[in-house]
Structures are given as C-alpha cells and as structure tokens.
C-alpha cells in the first residue's frame, strides 16, 4: 500500500484536459444511434418497432400497486420470481435463465464474457483471431458492431443472401469467410431489419457446426412462424435472447432475458450489475406472464395488419419483403427512400431509414394499429399523386 505525501504537487489543468482523459478506443467509437423518440403531438410513430397496443390491464394495475413506499427498497437482485416463472414457461430451470435491463444489456454482457479484446500491438500480445472475433450476418441488428467495438474485439461480418436468407451451411463452409470457431456469433432471427424468418432446422444445422457461443436474438419471434428456443436447451453453446419490449408492450420497463446452459448463465451473472433489473420492470414482467392470451390476441392483430399493409403497399408500387416480425422492409417507388422519409415526416408519420447500409433503398415501417396503417396508406397515395 502506498503512503500519501501531503506535499505532492498539484498538476496544471492542461494535463487534465477532459479529452486527454478518455481512452483512444472511446475517442474512435461510433456509438449506437437509436431511432428518434420525438414527443410531437399527433405523430404516428412507426420507427422503433414498439407495440401499438398497451400492456394488459393487469400489468398496469400491478405497476400502480407497486408504486408506493417500497420504491425506497432495492429490488430482487436476481429477479428470482421472474426467472422461476420464465423457467416454467419454457420448460427449464431458473438456472437456465438470466434477466437483463432489456436484452441489449445481455448482448453487451455476452460480448464481455465470451470474446477477448484484440491485444494491443505494443504489448506484444498475440491471441488466436477466433478468440477475439464477434461475428454476425449483414444486414442485422446495428448494435452488434458497436458492442464489439466497445469491447475492442474484431468483427467478422458476412452478407445474407439477396433475399436476406442465411447462406447454406455448405456455402459458408466452402467460402471460409465464416468463422465456425468465432468466440461469439449473433444471429438475428427473425432477421432485422428485413423481417425474414428462419426455420428451426436451418438454425439447428448452423449451431451444430459451431464451436464458439451463438446467440439467437429472438427479439421479434412472437410474430414469426417458428422459434428456436429448444436449441438453447439442446446445445451448451447456444443462448436464446428474448425481450418483453416488442411483443409484450414493455419497452419503457427494459426487461429481456437469456435462456441457455447454466454454465454460460452463471458466467454472465458474474458480470452484471447487482440490481440490473429495476423493481417495477420485474413487477410488470411477472404480471405480463399472467396474461399471455391478451398478448397472443395482439400478435394476431399485428400480423393481420402486417399482411394487409404489405398487400396495399405492394399494390401502390412498393417492393415489400415478406416479414415474420412486427415491421416490414419496403422499397418505395419513384423517389429515394430518404426523400420518402421526409415526405412522410412532413405528414407526421415517422418511419426508419438506414442510410449507408445494405438496405439504404428501403424504409423500415413498424406495424401500428389498423387506423395508423390507413393513415399511412392515405399519405402514401397522396405522395404518389404529387411526388414533388
Ligand atoms: C434484433 C434486436 N435485438 C434486441 C433488441 C433490444 O431489445 P431490448 O429492448 O430488449 O433491449 C432490439 C431492439 O430494437 C432488436 O431490434
């Protein structure tokens, strides 16, 4: 232990210039850019895949009932009651489940737990490339490269096929572009931003060929034909990520979870903050699981609206990708996507556009209510009538 000398000189403020106190990695970082959250009256918000329907009445009542003097107390540190209830739902043990502050937190923990940072050259460190590799398909969830960059790992990005399908296993093996030994691989399934769904069988084949950890990010799976949750219980290196945000109308509360092998879950558990899931979020998620039929009815409504909107936009000249999510990816006719974004915005309709991406010709449109879909269609027809 060092002794403190009272005569130690105070350094000049120049050496403490804030910019010089920041690590180079952080200087170089391009942070994640979330979709806009404007609070403009009358705005139709179809840009961040939120559910247009409110949480079940029982969820709102449970949150209200918990909003009292107990807010001064810490919540359950491991979200134990929620893990128990989720375990029952998925036919596994609480040890297979880790709850996070949204699934985003869990994706970040996984990067830290499974991938090595690339060692600095000046340290002379050499690490096997695969051990430092975070891998994913493109296009995919745009948070993955940011998480790898924050951790200082390298990324390996391989394109999906022209229809946003997974390249066949034989092709991946032959091309050598894909690293079956990568420390961590993310697969967005169904895919975002395309909406394309994948079968459990093709995901099973991909997982079986892998040596490193695979995360099947099922943020939108409740709107899809198939899920791959059993793979998290079949393979020790597979984690499935789920969220209460999208299908369960709970973005505001930030609750997501991983299902996977107890050894992986225990490792991740060591890295998380002690009270990572806020108390009201736990209350809301527990009450959500008491009312699954309410949510399943909403999934059906959203899917019906999605199909109707797909047909109507296709008729209007849009190239709409088949979707198994609560959004569609649509290439608008006539004008570039960025101009469509502005024209819709002028009519108080907010959608998402990803410039500088493989889908820059498209708009991603969240499925809202039927009334919102009708307003969108009216706006689209008006823009087509007078495009300038
Ligand atoms: C593919 C995908 N995974 C994960 C998330 C994060 O969800 P959460 O709200 O649980 O952090 C999102 C949110 O947009 C997403 O699109």
GROMACS .gro file of C-alpha atoms and ligand atoms in nm:
model
  404
    1UNK     CA    1   0.000   0.000   0.000
    2UNK     CA    2   0.129   0.347  -0.090
    3UNK     CA    3   0.161   0.635   0.153
    4UNK     CA    4   0.007   0.971   0.071
    5UNK     CA    5   0.251   1.262   0.079
    6UNK     CA    6   0.088   1.590   0.177
    7UNK     CA    7   0.345   1.779  -0.030
    8UNK     CA    8   0.253   1.614  -0.363
    9UNK     CA    9   0.230   1.890  -0.627
   10UNK     CA   10  -0.098   1.976  -0.792
   11UNK     CA   11  -0.068   1.922  -1.168
   12UNK     CA   12  -0.170   2.201  -1.407
   13UNK     CA   13  -0.519   2.188  -1.552
   14UNK     CA   14  -0.376   2.130  -1.903
   15UNK     CA   15  -0.285   1.770  -1.814
   16UNK     CA   16  -0.642   1.719  -1.701
   17UNK     CA   17  -0.800   1.838  -2.028
   18UNK     CA   18  -1.108   1.614  -2.047
   19UNK     CA   19  -1.032   1.486  -2.397
   20UNK     CA   20  -0.693   1.358  -2.284
   21UNK     CA   21  -0.855   1.160  -2.004
   22UNK     CA   22  -1.056   0.946  -2.246
   23UNK     CA   23  -0.924   0.614  -2.386
   24UNK     CA   24  -0.834   0.616  -2.756
   25UNK     CA   25  -1.083   0.333  -2.815
   26UNK     CA   26  -1.363   0.555  -2.685
   27UNK     CA   27  -1.245   0.852  -2.896
   28UNK     CA   28  -1.263   0.629  -3.204
   29UNK     CA   29  -1.603   0.479  -3.119
   30UNK     CA   30  -1.919   0.540  -3.322
   31UNK     CA   31  -2.190   0.488  -3.062
   32UNK     CA   32  -2.521   0.316  -3.135
   33UNK     CA   33  -2.779   0.550  -3.287
   34UNK     CA   34  -3.128   0.467  -3.158
   35UNK     CA   35  -3.440   0.558  -3.353
   36UNK     CA   36  -3.580   0.902  -3.282
   37UNK     CA   37  -3.815   0.940  -2.983
   38UNK     CA   38  -3.980   1.276  -3.056
   39UNK     CA   39  -4.278   1.381  -2.848
   40UNK     CA   40  -4.473   1.564  -3.119
   41UNK     CA   41  -4.848   1.573  -3.075
   42UNK     CA   42  -5.038   1.362  -3.325
   43UNK     CA   43  -4.725   1.188  -3.455
   44UNK     CA   44  -4.767   0.833  -3.584
   45UNK     CA   45  -4.456   0.660  -3.460
   46UNK     CA   46  -4.361   0.367  -3.682
   47UNK     CA   47  -3.982   0.388  -3.642
   48UNK     CA   48  -3.871   0.177  -3.343
   49UNK     CA   49  -4.087  -0.136  -3.356
   50UNK     CA   50  -4.283  -0.057  -3.042
   51UNK     CA   51  -4.613  -0.238  -2.996
   52UNK     CA   52  -4.913  -0.017  -3.080
   53UNK     CA   53  -5.125  -0.181  -2.810
   54UNK     CA   54  -5.086  -0.104  -2.438
   55UNK     CA   55  -4.978  -0.358  -2.177
   56UNK     CA   56  -5.257  -0.579  -2.037
   57UNK     CA   57  -5.477  -0.404  -1.777
   58UNK     CA   58  -5.339  -0.641  -1.510
   59UNK     CA   59  -4.985  -0.522  -1.585
   60UNK     CA   60  -5.077  -0.157  -1.544
   61UNK     CA   61  -5.261  -0.239  -1.220
   62UNK     CA   62  -4.962  -0.435  -1.087
   63UNK     CA   63  -4.720  -0.148  -1.162
   64UNK     CA   64  -4.959   0.102  -1.000
   65UNK     CA   65  -4.999  -0.118  -0.694
   66UNK     CA   66  -4.621  -0.146  -0.655
   67UNK     CA   67  -4.570   0.231  -0.679
   68UNK     CA   68  -4.564   0.317  -0.312
   69UNK     CA   69  -4.318   0.349  -0.023
   70UNK     CA   70  -4.144   0.029  -0.135
   71UNK     CA   71  -3.968   0.227  -0.405
   72UNK     CA   72  -3.705   0.306  -0.140
   73UNK     CA   73  -3.603  -0.063  -0.129
   74UNK     CA   74  -3.370  -0.248  -0.365
   75UNK     CA   75  -3.545  -0.495  -0.596
   76UNK     CA   76  -3.480  -0.869  -0.601
   77UNK     CA   77  -3.114  -0.880  -0.713
   78UNK     CA   78  -3.151  -1.188  -0.935
   79UNK     CA   79  -3.512  -1.131  -1.047
   80UNK     CA   80  -3.569  -1.475  -0.891
   81UNK     CA   81  -3.953  -1.487  -0.908
   82UNK     CA   82  -3.940  -1.382  -1.271
   83UNK     CA   83  -3.670  -1.639  -1.353
   84UNK     CA   84  -3.885  -1.908  -1.189
   85UNK     CA   85  -4.191  -1.810  -1.388
   86UNK     CA   86  -3.997  -1.791  -1.714
   87UNK     CA   87  -3.840  -2.131  -1.643
   88UNK     CA   88  -4.187  -2.281  -1.604
   89UNK     CA   89  -4.298  -2.120  -1.929
   90UNK     CA   90  -4.002  -2.257  -2.122
   91UNK     CA   91  -3.979  -2.597  -1.952
   92UNK     CA   92  -3.636  -2.542  -1.797
   93UNK     CA   93  -3.478  -2.448  -1.461
   94UNK     CA   94  -3.425  -2.094  -1.324
   95UNK     CA   95  -3.050  -2.165  -1.362
   96UNK     CA   96  -3.108  -2.161  -1.740
   97UNK     CA   97  -3.233  -1.802  -1.725
   98UNK     CA   98  -3.068  -1.462  -1.684
   99UNK     CA   99  -3.280  -1.147  -1.680
  100UNK     CA  100  -3.138  -0.817  -1.803
  101UNK     CA  101  -3.214  -0.448  -1.831
  102UNK     CA  102  -3.354  -0.512  -2.178
  103UNK     CA  103  -3.194  -0.774  -2.399
  104UNK     CA  104  -2.945  -0.505  -2.506
  105UNK     CA  105  -2.776  -0.532  -2.168
  106UNK     CA  106  -2.745  -0.909  -2.206
  107UNK     CA  107  -2.596  -0.879  -2.555
  108UNK     CA  108  -2.334  -0.643  -2.408
  109UNK     CA  109  -2.259  -0.882  -2.121
  110UNK     CA  110  -2.214  -1.167  -2.366
  111UNK     CA  111  -1.957  -0.969  -2.564
  112UNK     CA  112  -1.760  -0.914  -2.245
  113UNK     CA  113  -1.796  -1.273  -2.126
  114UNK     CA  114  -1.710  -1.466  -2.440
  115UNK     CA  115  -1.491  -1.254  -2.673
  116UNK     CA  116  -1.136  -1.142  -2.597
  117UNK     CA  117  -1.035  -0.786  -2.683
  118UNK     CA  118  -0.767  -0.775  -2.954
  119UNK     CA  119  -0.439  -0.741  -2.759
  120UNK     CA  120  -0.251  -0.414  -2.818
  121UNK     CA  121   0.044  -0.447  -3.057
  122UNK     CA  122   0.277  -0.263  -2.820
  123UNK     CA  123   0.207  -0.523  -2.552
  124UNK     CA  124   0.336  -0.783  -2.798
  125UNK     CA  125   0.026  -0.983  -2.721
  126UNK     CA  126  -0.096  -1.234  -2.972
  127UNK     CA  127  -0.428  -1.403  -2.940
  128UNK     CA  128  -0.590  -1.655  -3.167
  129UNK     CA  129  -0.802  -1.449  -3.411
  130UNK     CA  130  -1.118  -1.652  -3.347
  131UNK     CA  131  -1.096  -1.585  -2.972
  132UNK     CA  132  -1.124  -1.210  -3.041
  133UNK     CA  133  -1.396  -1.241  -3.305
  134UNK     CA  134  -1.755  -1.122  -3.275
  135UNK     CA  135  -1.940  -1.243  -3.584
  136UNK     CA  136  -2.275  -1.171  -3.743
  137UNK     CA  137  -2.461  -1.153  -4.072
  138UNK     CA  138  -2.540  -0.829  -4.253
  139UNK     CA  139  -2.781  -0.669  -4.252
  140UNK     CA  140  -2.856  -0.737  -3.886
  141UNK     CA  141  -2.912  -0.555  -3.560
  142UNK     CA  142  -2.686  -0.249  -3.579
  143UNK     CA  143  -2.593  -0.276  -3.209
  144UNK     CA  144  -2.367  -0.581  -3.261
  145UNK     CA  145  -2.071  -0.398  -3.422
  146UNK     CA  146  -2.096  -0.126  -3.157
  147UNK     CA  147  -2.074  -0.383  -2.876
  148UNK     CA  148  -1.769  -0.543  -3.038
  149UNK     CA  149  -1.603  -0.204  -3.080
  150UNK     CA  150  -1.671  -0.104  -2.718
  151UNK     CA  151  -1.502  -0.424  -2.604
  152UNK     CA  152  -1.212  -0.390  -2.851
  153UNK     CA  153  -1.287  -0.717  -3.029
  154UNK     CA  154  -1.270  -0.766  -3.404
  155UNK     CA  155  -1.580  -0.826  -3.612
  156UNK     CA  156  -1.641  -1.074  -3.890
  157UNK     CA  157  -1.939  -0.973  -4.100
  158UNK     CA  158  -2.083  -1.195  -4.372
  159UNK     CA  159  -2.367  -1.094  -4.604
  160UNK     CA  160  -2.702  -1.269  -4.600
  161UNK     CA  161  -2.815  -1.381  -4.945
  162UNK     CA  162  -3.006  -1.147  -5.178
  163UNK     CA  163  -3.338  -1.248  -5.017
  164UNK     CA  164  -3.193  -1.196  -4.665
  165UNK     CA  165  -3.173  -1.575  -4.618
  166UNK     CA  166  -2.892  -1.748  -4.429
  167UNK     CA  167  -2.626  -1.871  -4.670
  168UNK     CA  168  -2.644  -2.253  -4.685
  169UNK     CA  169  -2.407  -2.427  -4.446
  170UNK     CA  170  -2.213  -2.588  -4.733
  171UNK     CA  171  -2.155  -2.242  -4.884
  172UNK     CA  172  -2.040  -2.098  -4.550
  173UNK     CA  173  -1.800  -2.389  -4.503
  174UNK     CA  174  -1.662  -2.362  -4.854
  175UNK     CA  175  -1.618  -1.985  -4.861
  176UNK     CA  176  -1.407  -1.971  -4.543
  177UNK     CA  177  -1.544  -1.620  -4.484
  178UNK     CA  178  -1.747  -1.751  -4.192
  179UNK     CA  179  -1.554  -1.847  -3.879
  180UNK     CA  180  -1.708  -2.154  -3.714
  181UNK     CA  181  -1.469  -2.105  -3.421
  182UNK     CA  182  -1.556  -1.737  -3.360
  183UNK     CA  183  -1.581  -1.667  -2.988
  184UNK     CA  184  -1.925  -1.514  -3.029
  185UNK     CA  185  -2.179  -1.519  -3.313
  186UNK     CA  186  -2.503  -1.321  -3.318
  187UNK     CA  187  -2.792  -1.432  -3.538
  188UNK     CA  188  -3.098  -1.205  -3.550
  189UNK     CA  189  -3.389  -1.444  -3.601
  190UNK     CA  190  -3.625  -1.342  -3.746
  191UNK     CA  191  -3.387  -1.101  -3.914
  192UNK     CA  192  -3.396  -0.729  -3.852
  193UNK     CA  193  -3.421  -0.510  -4.049
  194UNK     CA  194  -3.550  -0.737  -4.329
  195UNK     CA  195  -3.817  -0.925  -4.130
  196UNK     CA  196  -3.711  -1.255  -4.289
  197UNK     CA  197  -3.779  -1.561  -4.074
  198UNK     CA  198  -3.559  -1.870  -4.043
  199UNK     CA  199  -3.659  -2.226  -3.966
  200UNK     CA  200  -3.554  -2.403  -3.651
  201UNK     CA  201  -3.400  -2.674  -3.867
  202UNK     CA  202  -3.162  -2.438  -4.050
  203UNK     CA  203  -3.063  -2.267  -3.725
  204UNK     CA  204  -3.006  -2.609  -3.568
  205UNK     CA  205  -2.770  -2.703  -3.853
  206UNK     CA  206  -2.577  -2.375  -3.812
  207UNK     CA  207  -2.549  -2.417  -3.434
  208UNK     CA  208  -2.437  -2.779  -3.467
  209UNK     CA  209  -2.144  -2.671  -3.687
  210UNK     CA  210  -2.021  -2.406  -3.443
  211UNK     CA  211  -1.754  -2.425  -3.175
  212UNK     CA  212  -1.799  -2.079  -3.016
  213UNK     CA  213  -2.103  -1.925  -2.845
  214UNK     CA  214  -2.404  -1.848  -3.067
  215UNK     CA  215  -2.673  -1.605  -2.960
  216UNK     CA  216  -3.005  -1.645  -3.138
  217UNK     CA  217  -3.154  -1.299  -3.092
  218UNK     CA  218  -3.529  -1.365  -3.098
  219UNK     CA  219  -3.649  -1.012  -3.024
  220UNK     CA  220  -3.932  -1.045  -3.279
  221UNK     CA  221  -4.002  -1.418  -3.262
  222UNK     CA  222  -4.360  -1.387  -3.133
  223UNK     CA  223  -4.460  -1.258  -3.476
  224UNK     CA  224  -4.289  -1.549  -3.657
  225UNK     CA  225  -4.393  -1.895  -3.770
  226UNK     CA  226  -4.120  -2.077  -3.576
  227UNK     CA  227  -3.896  -2.018  -3.277
  228UNK     CA  228  -3.563  -2.177  -3.189
  229UNK     CA  229  -3.580  -2.177  -2.810
  230UNK     CA  230  -3.531  -2.555  -2.780
  231UNK     CA  231  -3.182  -2.509  -2.929
  232UNK     CA  232  -3.076  -2.319  -2.615
  233UNK     CA  233  -3.163  -2.626  -2.411
  234UNK     CA  234  -3.019  -2.871  -2.665
  235UNK     CA  235  -2.673  -2.716  -2.716
  236UNK     CA  236  -2.441  -2.595  -2.438
  237UNK     CA  237  -2.301  -2.315  -2.658
  238UNK     CA  238  -2.634  -2.164  -2.770
  239UNK     CA  239  -2.813  -1.877  -2.593
  240UNK     CA  240  -3.155  -1.750  -2.697
  241UNK     CA  241  -3.225  -1.381  -2.629
  242UNK     CA  242  -3.584  -1.272  -2.572
  243UNK     CA  243  -3.735  -0.938  -2.477
  244UNK     CA  244  -4.055  -0.808  -2.320
  245UNK     CA  245  -4.012  -0.486  -2.522
  246UNK     CA  246  -4.173  -0.558  -2.857
  247UNK     CA  247  -4.434  -0.832  -2.837
  248UNK     CA  248  -4.520  -0.760  -2.472
  249UNK     CA  249  -4.556  -0.379  -2.499
  250UNK     CA  250  -4.294  -0.310  -2.235
  251UNK     CA  251  -4.013  -0.108  -2.399
  252UNK     CA  252  -4.040   0.150  -2.121
  253UNK     CA  253  -3.959  -0.100  -1.847
  254UNK     CA  254  -3.648  -0.256  -2.007
  255UNK     CA  255  -3.674  -0.630  -1.942
  256UNK     CA  256  -3.512  -0.901  -2.153
  257UNK     CA  257  -3.371  -1.246  -2.082
  258UNK     CA  258  -3.136  -1.517  -2.199
  259UNK     CA  259  -3.211  -1.888  -2.196
  260UNK     CA  260  -2.912  -2.121  -2.206
  261UNK     CA  261  -2.676  -2.360  -2.037
  262UNK     CA  262  -2.633  -2.295  -1.661
  263UNK     CA  263  -2.254  -2.258  -1.702
  264UNK     CA  264  -2.290  -1.977  -1.956
  265UNK     CA  265  -2.567  -1.817  -1.750
  266UNK     CA  266  -2.352  -1.833  -1.433
  267UNK     CA  267  -2.059  -1.670  -1.615
  268UNK     CA  268  -2.277  -1.384  -1.739
  269UNK     CA  269  -2.431  -1.348  -1.396
  270UNK     CA  270  -2.088  -1.258  -1.254
  271UNK     CA  271  -2.060  -0.960  -1.490
  272UNK     CA  272  -2.395  -0.795  -1.443
  273UNK     CA  273  -2.471  -0.511  -1.201
  274UNK     CA  274  -2.609  -0.632  -0.867
  275UNK     CA  275  -2.954  -0.484  -0.927
  276UNK     CA  276  -2.959  -0.477  -1.305
  277UNK     CA  277  -3.335  -0.521  -1.344
  278UNK     CA  278  -3.542  -0.244  -1.185
  279UNK     CA  279  -3.820  -0.340  -0.947
  280UNK     CA  280  -4.115  -0.207  -1.146
  281UNK     CA  281  -3.980  -0.386  -1.452
  282UNK     CA  282  -3.982  -0.714  -1.261
  283UNK     CA  283  -4.337  -0.650  -1.139
  284UNK     CA  284  -4.455  -0.566  -1.491
  285UNK     CA  285  -4.288  -0.870  -1.649
  286UNK     CA  286  -4.434  -1.104  -1.386
  287UNK     CA  287  -4.784  -0.967  -1.445
  288UNK     CA  288  -4.731  -0.996  -1.821
  289UNK     CA  289  -4.677  -1.370  -1.786
  290UNK     CA  290  -5.014  -1.396  -1.607
  291UNK     CA  291  -5.195  -1.267  -1.913
  292UNK     CA  292  -5.040  -1.430  -2.219
  293UNK     CA  293  -5.375  -1.475  -2.404
  294UNK     CA  294  -5.414  -1.094  -2.414
  295UNK     CA  295  -5.076  -1.063  -2.587
  296UNK     CA  296  -5.137  -1.355  -2.823
  297UNK     CA  297  -5.453  -1.182  -2.944
  298UNK     CA  298  -5.241  -0.870  -3.012
  299UNK     CA  299  -4.985  -1.075  -3.208
  300UNK     CA  300  -5.269  -1.197  -3.431
  301UNK     CA  301  -5.395  -0.841  -3.484
  302UNK     CA  302  -5.048  -0.711  -3.568
  303UNK     CA  303  -4.985  -0.998  -3.810
  304UNK     CA  304  -5.321  -0.932  -3.981
  305UNK     CA  305  -5.237  -0.560  -4.015
  306UNK     CA  306  -4.890  -0.650  -4.144
  307UNK     CA  307  -5.035  -0.867  -4.420
  308UNK     CA  308  -5.294  -0.605  -4.517
  309UNK     CA  309  -5.032  -0.327  -4.526
  310UNK     CA  310  -4.797  -0.547  -4.729
  311UNK     CA  311  -5.066  -0.606  -4.994
  312UNK     CA  312  -5.174  -0.241  -5.009
  313UNK     CA  313  -4.817  -0.106  -5.033
  314UNK     CA  314  -4.730  -0.366  -5.296
  315UNK     CA  315  -5.032  -0.252  -5.496
  316UNK     CA  316  -4.908   0.107  -5.461
  317UNK     CA  317  -4.575   0.011  -5.620
  318UNK     CA  318  -4.359  -0.062  -5.315
  319UNK     CA  319  -4.133  -0.371  -5.313
  320UNK     CA  320  -4.224  -0.517  -4.973
  321UNK     CA  321  -4.018  -0.801  -4.824
  322UNK     CA  322  -4.213  -1.085  -4.664
  323UNK     CA  323  -4.199  -1.032  -4.289
  324UNK     CA  324  -4.226  -1.251  -3.981
  325UNK     CA  325  -4.187  -0.957  -3.744
  326UNK     CA  326  -4.384  -0.650  -3.634
  327UNK     CA  327  -4.229  -0.439  -3.911
  328UNK     CA  328  -4.186  -0.451  -4.285
  329UNK     CA  329  -3.896  -0.352  -4.507
  330UNK     CA  330  -4.031  -0.175  -4.814
  331UNK     CA  331  -3.854  -0.017  -5.114
  332UNK     CA  332  -4.062   0.284  -5.217
  333UNK     CA  333  -4.129   0.370  -5.582
  334UNK     CA  334  -4.025   0.684  -5.767
  335UNK     CA  335  -3.822   0.874  -5.509
  336UNK     CA  336  -3.522   0.768  -5.300
  337UNK     CA  337  -3.607   0.626  -4.956
  338UNK     CA  338  -3.455   0.929  -4.778
  339UNK     CA  339  -3.698   1.160  -4.959
  340UNK     CA  340  -3.992   0.937  -4.873
  341UNK     CA  341  -3.884   0.952  -4.509
  342UNK     CA  342  -3.900   1.333  -4.518
  343UNK     CA  343  -4.231   1.344  -4.704
  344UNK     CA  344  -4.392   1.105  -4.456
  345UNK     CA  345  -4.244   1.301  -4.169
  346UNK     CA  346  -4.399   1.619  -4.307
  347UNK     CA  347  -4.730   1.433  -4.272
  348UNK     CA  348  -4.643   1.342  -3.912
  349UNK     CA  349  -4.559   0.980  -3.987
  350UNK     CA  350  -4.222   0.862  -3.862
  351UNK     CA  351  -4.057   0.554  -4.018
  352UNK     CA  352  -3.694   0.436  -4.014
  353UNK     CA  353  -3.433   0.468  -4.285
  354UNK     CA  354  -3.083   0.323  -4.263
  355UNK     CA  355  -2.855   0.532  -4.488
  356UNK     CA  356  -2.506   0.388  -4.556
  357UNK     CA  357  -2.635   0.034  -4.510
  358UNK     CA  358  -2.714  -0.256  -4.743
  359UNK     CA  359  -3.083  -0.161  -4.711
  360UNK     CA  360  -3.049   0.211  -4.782
  361UNK     CA  361  -3.304   0.184  -5.066
  362UNK     CA  362  -3.568   0.071  -4.818
  363UNK     CA  363  -3.780   0.210  -4.538
  364UNK     CA  364  -3.846   0.003  -4.229
  365UNK     CA  365  -4.204   0.051  -4.117
  366UNK     CA  366  -4.329  -0.068  -3.779
  367UNK     CA  367  -4.676  -0.224  -3.783
  368UNK     CA  368  -4.910   0.001  -3.590
  369UNK     CA  369  -5.285  -0.015  -3.539
  370UNK     CA  370  -5.523  -0.058  -3.833
  371UNK     CA  371  -5.611   0.311  -3.812
  372UNK     CA  372  -5.239   0.403  -3.831
  373UNK     CA  373  -5.196   0.173  -4.132
  374UNK     CA  374  -5.489   0.350  -4.303
  375UNK     CA  375  -5.337   0.693  -4.233
  376UNK     CA  376  -5.003   0.572  -4.371
  377UNK     CA  377  -5.171   0.439  -4.686
  378UNK     CA  378  -5.356   0.768  -4.738
  379UNK     CA  379  -5.027   0.959  -4.703
  380UNK     CA  380  -4.852   0.721  -4.946
  381UNK     CA  381  -5.125   0.770  -5.209
  382UNK     CA  382  -5.109   1.147  -5.166
  383UNK     CA  383  -4.729   1.149  -5.208
  384UNK     CA  384  -4.756   0.929  -5.517
  385UNK     CA  385  -5.008   1.169  -5.667
  386UNK     CA  386  -4.783   1.473  -5.622
  387UNK     CA  387  -4.427   1.347  -5.570
  388UNK     CA  388  -4.261   1.691  -5.597
  389LIG     C1  389  -3.285  -0.750  -3.303
  389LIG     C2  390  -3.298  -0.681  -3.172
  389LIG     N1  391  -3.246  -0.738  -3.063
  389LIG     C3  392  -3.255  -0.679  -2.943
  389LIG     C4  393  -3.317  -0.558  -2.927
  389LIG     C5  394  -3.316  -0.493  -2.792
  389LIG     O1  395  -3.434  -0.504  -2.725
  389LIG     P1  396  -3.447  -0.457  -2.574
  389LIG     O2  397  -3.549  -0.352  -2.573
  389LIG     O3  398  -3.487  -0.582  -2.500
  389LIG     O4  399  -3.312  -0.408  -2.526
  389LIG     C6  400  -3.373  -0.494  -3.038
  389LIG     C7  401  -3.436  -0.362  -3.024
  389LIG     O5  402  -3.459  -0.288  -3.115
  389LIG     C8  403  -3.363  -0.557  -3.164
  389LIG     O6  404  -3.413  -0.499  -3.275
   0.00000   0.00000   0.00000
